Short mmCIF file of C-alpha atoms (C1' of nucleotides) in Angstrom, two decimals:
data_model
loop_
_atom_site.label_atom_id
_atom_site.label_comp_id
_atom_site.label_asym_id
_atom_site.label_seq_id
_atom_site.Cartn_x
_atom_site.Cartn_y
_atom_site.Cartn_z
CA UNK A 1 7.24 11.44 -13.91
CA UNK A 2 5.53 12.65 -10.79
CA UNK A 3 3.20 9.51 -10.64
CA UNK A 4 6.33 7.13 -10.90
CA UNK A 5 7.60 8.78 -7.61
CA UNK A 6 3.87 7.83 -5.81
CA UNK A 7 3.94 4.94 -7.70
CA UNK A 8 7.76 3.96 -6.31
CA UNK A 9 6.81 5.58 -2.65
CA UNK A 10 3.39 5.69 -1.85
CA UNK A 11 1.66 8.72 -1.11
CA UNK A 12 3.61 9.54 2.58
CA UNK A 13 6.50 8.65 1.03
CA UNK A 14 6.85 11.05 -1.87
CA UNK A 15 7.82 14.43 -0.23
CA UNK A 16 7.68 17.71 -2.22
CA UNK A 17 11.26 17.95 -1.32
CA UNK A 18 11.83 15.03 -3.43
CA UNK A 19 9.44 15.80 -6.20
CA UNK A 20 11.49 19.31 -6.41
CA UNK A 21 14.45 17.40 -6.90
CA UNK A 22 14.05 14.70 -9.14
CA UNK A 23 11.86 16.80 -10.96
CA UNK A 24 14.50 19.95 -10.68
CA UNK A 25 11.03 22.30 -10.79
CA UNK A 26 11.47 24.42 -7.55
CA UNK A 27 8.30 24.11 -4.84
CA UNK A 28 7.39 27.75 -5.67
CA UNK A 29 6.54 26.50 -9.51
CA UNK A 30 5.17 23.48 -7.84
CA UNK A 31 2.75 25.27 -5.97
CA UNK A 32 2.19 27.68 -8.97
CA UNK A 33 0.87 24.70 -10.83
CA UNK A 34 -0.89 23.10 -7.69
CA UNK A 35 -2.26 25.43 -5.61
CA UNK A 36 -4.10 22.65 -3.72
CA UNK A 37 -0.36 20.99 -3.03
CA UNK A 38 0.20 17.68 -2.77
CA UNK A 39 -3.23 16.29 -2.46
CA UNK A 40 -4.17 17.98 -5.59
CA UNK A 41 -1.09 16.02 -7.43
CA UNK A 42 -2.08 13.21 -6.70
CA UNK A 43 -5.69 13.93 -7.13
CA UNK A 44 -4.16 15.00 -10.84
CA UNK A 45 -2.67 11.58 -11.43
CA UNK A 46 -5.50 9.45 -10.40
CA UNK A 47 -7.73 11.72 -12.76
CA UNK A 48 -5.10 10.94 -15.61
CA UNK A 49 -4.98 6.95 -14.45
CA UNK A 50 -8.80 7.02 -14.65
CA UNK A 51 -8.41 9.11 -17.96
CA UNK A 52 -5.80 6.49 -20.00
CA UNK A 53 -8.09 3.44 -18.43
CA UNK A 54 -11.06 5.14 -19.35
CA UNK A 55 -9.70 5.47 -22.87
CA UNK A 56 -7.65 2.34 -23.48
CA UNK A 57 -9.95 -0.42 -21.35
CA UNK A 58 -13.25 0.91 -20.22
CA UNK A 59 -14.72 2.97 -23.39
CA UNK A 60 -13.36 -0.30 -25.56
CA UNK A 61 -14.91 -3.02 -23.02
CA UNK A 62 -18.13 -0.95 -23.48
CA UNK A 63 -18.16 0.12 -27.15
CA UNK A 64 -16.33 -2.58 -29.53
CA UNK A 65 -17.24 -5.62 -30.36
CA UNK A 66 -16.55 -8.06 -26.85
CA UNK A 67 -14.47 -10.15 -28.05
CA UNK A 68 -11.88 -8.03 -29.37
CA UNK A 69 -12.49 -5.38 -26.78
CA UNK A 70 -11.19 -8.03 -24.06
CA UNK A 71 -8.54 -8.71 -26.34
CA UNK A 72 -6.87 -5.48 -26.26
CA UNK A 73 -7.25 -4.95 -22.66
CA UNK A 74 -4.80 -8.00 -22.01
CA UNK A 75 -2.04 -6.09 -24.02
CA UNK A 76 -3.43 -2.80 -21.99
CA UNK A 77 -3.19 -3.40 -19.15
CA UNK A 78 0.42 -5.73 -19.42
CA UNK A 79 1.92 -2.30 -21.45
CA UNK A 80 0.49 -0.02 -18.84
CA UNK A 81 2.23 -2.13 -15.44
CA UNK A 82 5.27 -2.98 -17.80
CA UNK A 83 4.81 -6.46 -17.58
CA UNK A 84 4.78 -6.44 -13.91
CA UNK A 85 7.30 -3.57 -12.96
CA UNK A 86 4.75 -0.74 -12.45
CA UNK A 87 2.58 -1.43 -9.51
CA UNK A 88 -1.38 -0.17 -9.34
CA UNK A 89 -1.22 3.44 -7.98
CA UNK A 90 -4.57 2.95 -7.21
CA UNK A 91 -4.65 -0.23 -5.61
CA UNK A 92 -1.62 1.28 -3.35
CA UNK A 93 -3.87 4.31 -2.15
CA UNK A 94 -6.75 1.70 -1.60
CA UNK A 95 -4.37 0.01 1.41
CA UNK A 96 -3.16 3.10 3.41
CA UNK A 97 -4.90 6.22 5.04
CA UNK A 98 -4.95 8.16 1.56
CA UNK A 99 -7.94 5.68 1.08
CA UNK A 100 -10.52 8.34 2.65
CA UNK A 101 -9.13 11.08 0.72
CA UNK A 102 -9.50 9.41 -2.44
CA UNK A 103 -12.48 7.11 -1.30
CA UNK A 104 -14.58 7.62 -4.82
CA UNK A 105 -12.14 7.56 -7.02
CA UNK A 106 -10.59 4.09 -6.08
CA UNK A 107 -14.27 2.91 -5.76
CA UNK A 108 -15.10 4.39 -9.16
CA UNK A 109 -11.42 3.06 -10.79
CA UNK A 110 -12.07 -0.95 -9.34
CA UNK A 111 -16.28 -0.25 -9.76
CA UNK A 112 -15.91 0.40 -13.62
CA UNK A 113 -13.48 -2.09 -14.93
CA UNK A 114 -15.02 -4.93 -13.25
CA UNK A 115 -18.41 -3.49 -14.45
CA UNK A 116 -17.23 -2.98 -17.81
CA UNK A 117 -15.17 -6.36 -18.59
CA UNK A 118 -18.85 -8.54 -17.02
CA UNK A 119 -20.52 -6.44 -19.94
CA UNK A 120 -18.44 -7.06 -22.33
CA UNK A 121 -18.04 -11.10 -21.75
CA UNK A 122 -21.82 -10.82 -21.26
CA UNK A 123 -21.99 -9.02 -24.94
CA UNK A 124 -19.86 -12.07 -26.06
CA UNK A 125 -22.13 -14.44 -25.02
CA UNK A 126 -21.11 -15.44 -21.29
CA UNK A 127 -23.82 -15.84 -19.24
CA UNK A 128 -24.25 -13.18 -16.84
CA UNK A 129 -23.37 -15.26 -13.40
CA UNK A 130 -19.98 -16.60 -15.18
CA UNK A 131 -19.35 -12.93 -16.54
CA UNK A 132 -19.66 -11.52 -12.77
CA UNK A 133 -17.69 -14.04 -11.63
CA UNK A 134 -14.84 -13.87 -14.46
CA UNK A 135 -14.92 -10.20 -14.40
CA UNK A 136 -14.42 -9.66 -10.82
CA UNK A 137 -11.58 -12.25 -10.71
CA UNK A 138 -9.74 -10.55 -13.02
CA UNK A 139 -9.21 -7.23 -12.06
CA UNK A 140 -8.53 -9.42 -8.29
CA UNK A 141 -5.80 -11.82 -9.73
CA UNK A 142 -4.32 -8.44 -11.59
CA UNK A 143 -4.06 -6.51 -8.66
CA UNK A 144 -2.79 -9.58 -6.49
CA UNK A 145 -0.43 -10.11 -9.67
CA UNK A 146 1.01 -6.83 -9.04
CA UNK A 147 1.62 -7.29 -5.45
CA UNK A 148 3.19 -10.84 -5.40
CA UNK A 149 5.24 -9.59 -7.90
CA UNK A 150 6.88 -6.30 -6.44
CA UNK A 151 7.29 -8.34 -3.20
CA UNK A 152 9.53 -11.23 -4.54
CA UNK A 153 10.37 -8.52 -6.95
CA UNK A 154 9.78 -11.08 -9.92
CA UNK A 155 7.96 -10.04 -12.79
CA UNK A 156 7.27 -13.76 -14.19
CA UNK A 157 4.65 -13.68 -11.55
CA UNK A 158 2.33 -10.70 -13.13
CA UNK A 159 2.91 -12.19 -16.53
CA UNK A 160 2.09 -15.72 -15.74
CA UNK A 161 -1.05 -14.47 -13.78
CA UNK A 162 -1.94 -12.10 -16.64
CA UNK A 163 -1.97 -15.69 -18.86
CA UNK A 164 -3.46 -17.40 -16.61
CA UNK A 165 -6.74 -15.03 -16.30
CA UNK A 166 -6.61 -14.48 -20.23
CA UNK A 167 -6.81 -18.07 -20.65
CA UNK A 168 -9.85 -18.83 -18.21
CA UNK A 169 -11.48 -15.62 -20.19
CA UNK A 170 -10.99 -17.06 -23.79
CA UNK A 171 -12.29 -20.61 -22.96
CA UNK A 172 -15.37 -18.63 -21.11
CA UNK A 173 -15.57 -16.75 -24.73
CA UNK A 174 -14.89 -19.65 -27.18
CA UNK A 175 -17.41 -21.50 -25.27
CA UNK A 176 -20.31 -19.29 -25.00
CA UNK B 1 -3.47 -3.43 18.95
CA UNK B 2 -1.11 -1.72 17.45
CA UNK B 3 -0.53 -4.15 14.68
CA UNK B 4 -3.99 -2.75 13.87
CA UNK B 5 -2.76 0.70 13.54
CA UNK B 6 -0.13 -0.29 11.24
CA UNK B 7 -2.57 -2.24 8.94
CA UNK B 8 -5.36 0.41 8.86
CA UNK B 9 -2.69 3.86 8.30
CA UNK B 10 0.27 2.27 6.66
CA UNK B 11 3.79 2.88 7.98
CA UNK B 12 4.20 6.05 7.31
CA UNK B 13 0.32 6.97 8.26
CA UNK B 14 1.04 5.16 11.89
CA UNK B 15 2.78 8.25 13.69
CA UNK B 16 4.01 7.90 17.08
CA UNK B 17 1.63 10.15 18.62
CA UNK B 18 -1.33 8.37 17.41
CA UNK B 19 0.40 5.26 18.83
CA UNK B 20 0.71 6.95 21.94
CA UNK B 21 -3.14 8.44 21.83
CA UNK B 22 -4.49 5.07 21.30
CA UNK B 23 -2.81 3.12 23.04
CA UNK B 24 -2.72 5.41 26.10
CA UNK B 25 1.16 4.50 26.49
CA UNK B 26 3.08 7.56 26.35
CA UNK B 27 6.08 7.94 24.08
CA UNK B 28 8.48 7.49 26.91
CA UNK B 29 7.25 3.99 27.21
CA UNK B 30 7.14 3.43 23.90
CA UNK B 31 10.59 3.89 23.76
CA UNK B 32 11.60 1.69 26.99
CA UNK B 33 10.08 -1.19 24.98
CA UNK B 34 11.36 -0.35 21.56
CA UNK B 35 14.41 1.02 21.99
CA UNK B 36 14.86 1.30 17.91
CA UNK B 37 11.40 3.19 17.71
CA UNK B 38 9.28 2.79 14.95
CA UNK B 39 10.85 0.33 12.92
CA UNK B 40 11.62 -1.85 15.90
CA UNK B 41 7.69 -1.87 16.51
CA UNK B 42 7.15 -2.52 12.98
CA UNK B 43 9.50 -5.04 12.60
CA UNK B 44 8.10 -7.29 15.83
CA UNK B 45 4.85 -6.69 14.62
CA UNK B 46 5.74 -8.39 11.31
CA UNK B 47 7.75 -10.99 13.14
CA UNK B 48 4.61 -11.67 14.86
CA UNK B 49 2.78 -12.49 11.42
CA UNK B 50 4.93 -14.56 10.47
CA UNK B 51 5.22 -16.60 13.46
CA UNK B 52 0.85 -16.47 13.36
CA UNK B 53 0.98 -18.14 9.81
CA UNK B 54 4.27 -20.26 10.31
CA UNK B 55 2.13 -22.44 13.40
CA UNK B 56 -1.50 -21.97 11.70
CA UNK B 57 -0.50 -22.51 7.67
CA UNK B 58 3.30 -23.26 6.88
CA UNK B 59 4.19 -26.00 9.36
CA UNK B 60 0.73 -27.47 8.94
CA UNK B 61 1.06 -27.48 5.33
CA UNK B 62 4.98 -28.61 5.65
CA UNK B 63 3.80 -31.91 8.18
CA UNK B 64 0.54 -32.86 8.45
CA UNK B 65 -1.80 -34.64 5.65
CA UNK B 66 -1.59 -32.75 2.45
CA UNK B 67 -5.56 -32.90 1.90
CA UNK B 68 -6.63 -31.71 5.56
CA UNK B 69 -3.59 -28.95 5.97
CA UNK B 70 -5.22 -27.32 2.94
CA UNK B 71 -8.41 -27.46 4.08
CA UNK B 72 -7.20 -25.88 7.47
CA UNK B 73 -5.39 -23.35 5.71
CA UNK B 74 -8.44 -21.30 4.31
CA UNK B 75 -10.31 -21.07 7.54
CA UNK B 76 -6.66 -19.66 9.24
CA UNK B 77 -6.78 -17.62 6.09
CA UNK B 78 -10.43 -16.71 6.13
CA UNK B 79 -10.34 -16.08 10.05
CA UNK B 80 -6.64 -14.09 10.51
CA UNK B 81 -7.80 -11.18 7.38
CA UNK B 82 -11.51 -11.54 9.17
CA UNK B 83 -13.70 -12.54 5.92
CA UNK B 84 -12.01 -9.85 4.27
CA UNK B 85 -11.99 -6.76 7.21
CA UNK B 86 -8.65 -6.57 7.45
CA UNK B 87 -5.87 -6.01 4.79
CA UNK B 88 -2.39 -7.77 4.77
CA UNK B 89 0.06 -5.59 6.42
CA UNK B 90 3.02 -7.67 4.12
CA UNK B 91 1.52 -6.73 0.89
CA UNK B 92 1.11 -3.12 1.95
CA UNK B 93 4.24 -2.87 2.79
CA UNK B 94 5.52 -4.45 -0.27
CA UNK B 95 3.82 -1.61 -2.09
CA UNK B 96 5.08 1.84 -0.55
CA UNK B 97 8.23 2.65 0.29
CA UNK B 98 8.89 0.35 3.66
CA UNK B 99 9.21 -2.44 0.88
CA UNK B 100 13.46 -1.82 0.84
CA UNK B 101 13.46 -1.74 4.76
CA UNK B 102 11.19 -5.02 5.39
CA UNK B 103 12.51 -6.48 2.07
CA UNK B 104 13.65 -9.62 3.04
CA UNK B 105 10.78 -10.35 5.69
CA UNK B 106 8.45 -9.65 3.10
CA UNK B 107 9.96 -11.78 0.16
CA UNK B 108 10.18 -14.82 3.13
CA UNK B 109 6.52 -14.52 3.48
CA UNK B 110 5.30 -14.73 0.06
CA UNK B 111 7.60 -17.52 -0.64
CA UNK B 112 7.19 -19.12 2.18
CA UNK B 113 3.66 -19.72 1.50
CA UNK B 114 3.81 -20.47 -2.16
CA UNK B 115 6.36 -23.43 -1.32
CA UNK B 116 5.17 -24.63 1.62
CA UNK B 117 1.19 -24.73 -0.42
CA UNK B 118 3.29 -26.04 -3.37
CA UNK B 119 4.42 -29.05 -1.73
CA UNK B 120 1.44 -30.07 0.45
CA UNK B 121 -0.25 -29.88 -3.33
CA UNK B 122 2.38 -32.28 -4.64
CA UNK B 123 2.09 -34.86 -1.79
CA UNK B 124 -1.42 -34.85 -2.46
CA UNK B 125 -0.51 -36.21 -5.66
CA UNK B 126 -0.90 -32.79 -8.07
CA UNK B 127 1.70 -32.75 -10.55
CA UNK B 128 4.13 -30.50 -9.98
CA UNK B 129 3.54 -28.03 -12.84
CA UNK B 130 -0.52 -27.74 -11.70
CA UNK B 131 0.82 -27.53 -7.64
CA UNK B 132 3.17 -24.92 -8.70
CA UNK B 133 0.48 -22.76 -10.64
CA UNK B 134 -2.42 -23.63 -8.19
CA UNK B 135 -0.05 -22.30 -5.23
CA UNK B 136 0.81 -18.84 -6.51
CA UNK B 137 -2.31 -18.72 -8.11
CA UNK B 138 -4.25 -19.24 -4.50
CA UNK B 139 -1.06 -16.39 -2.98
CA UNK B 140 -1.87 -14.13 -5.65
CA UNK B 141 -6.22 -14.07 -5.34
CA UNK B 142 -5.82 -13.87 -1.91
CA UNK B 143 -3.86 -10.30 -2.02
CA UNK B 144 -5.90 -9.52 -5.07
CA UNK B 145 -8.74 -10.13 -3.08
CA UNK B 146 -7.67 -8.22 -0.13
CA UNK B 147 -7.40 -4.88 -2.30
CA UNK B 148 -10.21 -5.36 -4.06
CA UNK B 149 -12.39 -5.84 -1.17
CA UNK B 150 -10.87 -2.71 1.17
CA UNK B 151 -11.15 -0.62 -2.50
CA UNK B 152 -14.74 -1.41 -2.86
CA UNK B 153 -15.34 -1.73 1.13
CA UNK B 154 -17.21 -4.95 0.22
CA UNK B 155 -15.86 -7.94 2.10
CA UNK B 156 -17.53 -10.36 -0.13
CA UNK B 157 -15.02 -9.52 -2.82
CA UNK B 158 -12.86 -11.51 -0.47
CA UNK B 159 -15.34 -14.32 0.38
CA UNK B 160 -15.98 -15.29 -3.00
CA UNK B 161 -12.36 -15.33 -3.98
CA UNK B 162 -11.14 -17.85 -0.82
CA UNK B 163 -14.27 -19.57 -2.52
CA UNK B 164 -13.28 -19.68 -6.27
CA UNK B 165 -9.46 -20.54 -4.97
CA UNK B 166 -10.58 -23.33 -2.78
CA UNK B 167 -13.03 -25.04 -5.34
CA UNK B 168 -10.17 -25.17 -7.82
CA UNK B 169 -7.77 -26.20 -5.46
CA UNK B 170 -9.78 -28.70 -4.18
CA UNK B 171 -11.05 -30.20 -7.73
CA UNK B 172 -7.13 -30.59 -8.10
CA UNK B 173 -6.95 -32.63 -5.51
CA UNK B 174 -9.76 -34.28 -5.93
CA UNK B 175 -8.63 -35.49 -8.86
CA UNK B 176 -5.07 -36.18 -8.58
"C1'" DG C 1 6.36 31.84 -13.91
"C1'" DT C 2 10.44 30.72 -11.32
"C1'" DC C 3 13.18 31.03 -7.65
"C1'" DT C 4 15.06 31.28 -2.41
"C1'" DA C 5 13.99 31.87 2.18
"C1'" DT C 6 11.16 30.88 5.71
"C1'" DA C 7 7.05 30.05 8.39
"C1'" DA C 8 4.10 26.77 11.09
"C1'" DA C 9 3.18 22.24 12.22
"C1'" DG C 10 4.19 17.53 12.84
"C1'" DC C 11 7.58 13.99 12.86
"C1'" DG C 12 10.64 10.44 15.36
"C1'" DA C 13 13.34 10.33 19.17
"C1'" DT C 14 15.55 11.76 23.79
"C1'" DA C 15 16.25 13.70 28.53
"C1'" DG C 16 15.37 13.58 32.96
"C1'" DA C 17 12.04 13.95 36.89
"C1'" DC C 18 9.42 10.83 39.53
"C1'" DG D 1 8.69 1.77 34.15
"C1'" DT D 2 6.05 5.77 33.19
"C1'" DC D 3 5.52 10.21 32.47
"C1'" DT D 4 6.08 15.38 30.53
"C1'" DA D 5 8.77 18.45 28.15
"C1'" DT D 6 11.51 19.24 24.54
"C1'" DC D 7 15.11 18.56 20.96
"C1'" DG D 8 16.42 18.49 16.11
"C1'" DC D 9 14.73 17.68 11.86
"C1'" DT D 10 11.54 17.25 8.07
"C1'" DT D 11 7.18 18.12 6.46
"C1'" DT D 12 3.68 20.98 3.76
"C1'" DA D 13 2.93 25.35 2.49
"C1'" DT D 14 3.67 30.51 1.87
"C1'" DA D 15 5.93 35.09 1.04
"C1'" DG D 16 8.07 37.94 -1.72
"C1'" DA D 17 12.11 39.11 -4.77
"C1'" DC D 18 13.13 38.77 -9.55
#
DNA sequence: GTCTATAAAGCGATAGAC
DNA sequence: GTCTATCGCTTTATAGAC
C-alpha cells in the first residue's frame, strides 16, 4: 500500500502528507510505527522487496533443481511487476539521490539475482562465461523492460522483453 | 552543467539552492532566464536531449546508409551516457513522479528511437518483424543497462551490454 | 495507539535595490 | 542582469491531549 505510493512517486515524491491520506493513518500513528520516519519506510519496503525476492527467486535459483528454478522465476518476476504495470522500486532508488542512502541494499538486490540466476544456468549445465553473460542480461533487459514500458506506458513491451530473455535462457538450457 | 545536476539528484533531488550553490548564479538570475522556474529549466534541459540525439542518432538513422548510421549510433550512444557514467535523465524521469509533467517529451523519445532504429534496420534489408524486435530490444538493454550499471556502480555492466546489442544487431544485418 | 496542532527547516518563487 | 532578502507554502518531524 505504502510501497505502491514510492513505487507510483519515487521517494521525493511520496510526502507523509500523502501517505496519511491515502492511507487515512494519521502522521502521529505513522511515526508511532516509524520512529525513524520516512527513511525508515522505505528502508521497511526494500527489506520486504529483498524478503519476497529472496523467497520467491533467489532461495529457488539457489536451492531447486536449475532448470525448474529458472522456470518459476519467469512467472515471478512477470506476477510481481504485473506484467509490466509495477515498475522496480529498486531500480527507481538506484537513479536518484536516495541511491546513497540505500547504496547496499540496491547493490545487494541487483548483486544477488544476477549471482543467483549464473548459478543456477551454470547448475543446468551452461557454461560458466554464457551463464555470466545470460544472467547479467537478464536482470538488464528486465529492468530496461520496466522502464520502456512505463514511459510509452505500454505493457506489451515488458511482456515481449520478458519472452524474449526466457527464450534466449531455454535454448542456453536445452542446449547445454 | 546543470543538466548534470538533474541527472545525478533527480527532479525533485535538484533544489534551487543547490542550483544556485553550484552554479554560482544566484536565484534572482535563475529566474531572469527561466521565468517558469524549475520546470522551465527542466524542460530546456530535456529539449536539449532531444535535439543532442535527433542530429547524432535519429536523423542519421532516418537519412544516411542504414549499415553505417547504426554503426554511428553506438559510439553517440556509448560517448553521450560516457561508457556507462552517466544515467538517462528520460528514463528517470519516466520512473518518479515528473513522468505526468514530461509525459509526452518522454514517450517522443523512446519512440522516436525505436522507429527511427526500426527503419534504418529494415532498409538494411531485416525483415520487419526481426527490425522491429532488434530495435526495442537494443532501446530496452540500453536503459536496462544504464540502471544496472549506476546500481552496481560498475560501468562495464553498460559496456558489455552496447556490446551484446551491437553483435546481434550487427549479425542481423550481416545477414539480411 | 491514535489523533490534532504545531514546530523548525527547506522548498520554489518574488520583490526590489543596485 | 545580478544580487540579497524575504514571502508563502510544504516538508519532515514532534508534542501532548485523549
Amino acid at each position: 500500500m505504502v510501497a505502491e505510493i514510492f513505487r507510483e512517486l519515487g521517494y521525493e515524491g511520496a510526502t507523509m502528507s500523502l501517505i496519511t491520506a491515502r492511507t487515512r493513518v494519521s502522521k502521529g500513528s505513522l511515526y508511532h510505527f516509524f520512529p525513524g520516519g520516512k527513511e525508515e519506510m522505505a528502508g521497511e519496503i526494500l527489506a520486504h522487496i529483498d524478503e519476497w525476492f529472496a523467497i520467491n527467486v533467489y532461495e529457488p535459483l539457489e536451492r531447486e533443481a536449475a532448470a525448474a528454478a529458472v522456470a518459476r522465476m519467469w512467472g515471478a518476476v512477470d506476477e510481481y511487476f504485473r506484467s509490466g504495470r509495477r515498475i522496480c522500486l529498486v531500480g527507481a532508488f538506484a537513479l536518484d539521490e536516495t541511491r546513497d542512502r540505500f547504496g547496499s541494499v540496491i547493490r545487494g538486490y541487483f548483486r544477488r539475482w544476477i549471482d543467483a540466476l549464473e548459478g543456477a544456468l551454470v547448475r543446468s549445465g551452461v557454461d560458466a562465461a554464457t551463464a555470466r553473460r545470460l544472467a547479467e542480461e537478464a536482470v538488464v533487459g528486465i529492468q530496461g523492460g520496466l522502464t520502456v514500458a512505463r514511459a510509452l506506458k505500454d505493457k506489451t513491451i515488458f511482456s515481449r522483453t520478458l519472452g524474449r530473455l526466457r527464450q534466449r535462457i531455454d535454448a542456453a538450457i536445452a542446449g547445454a
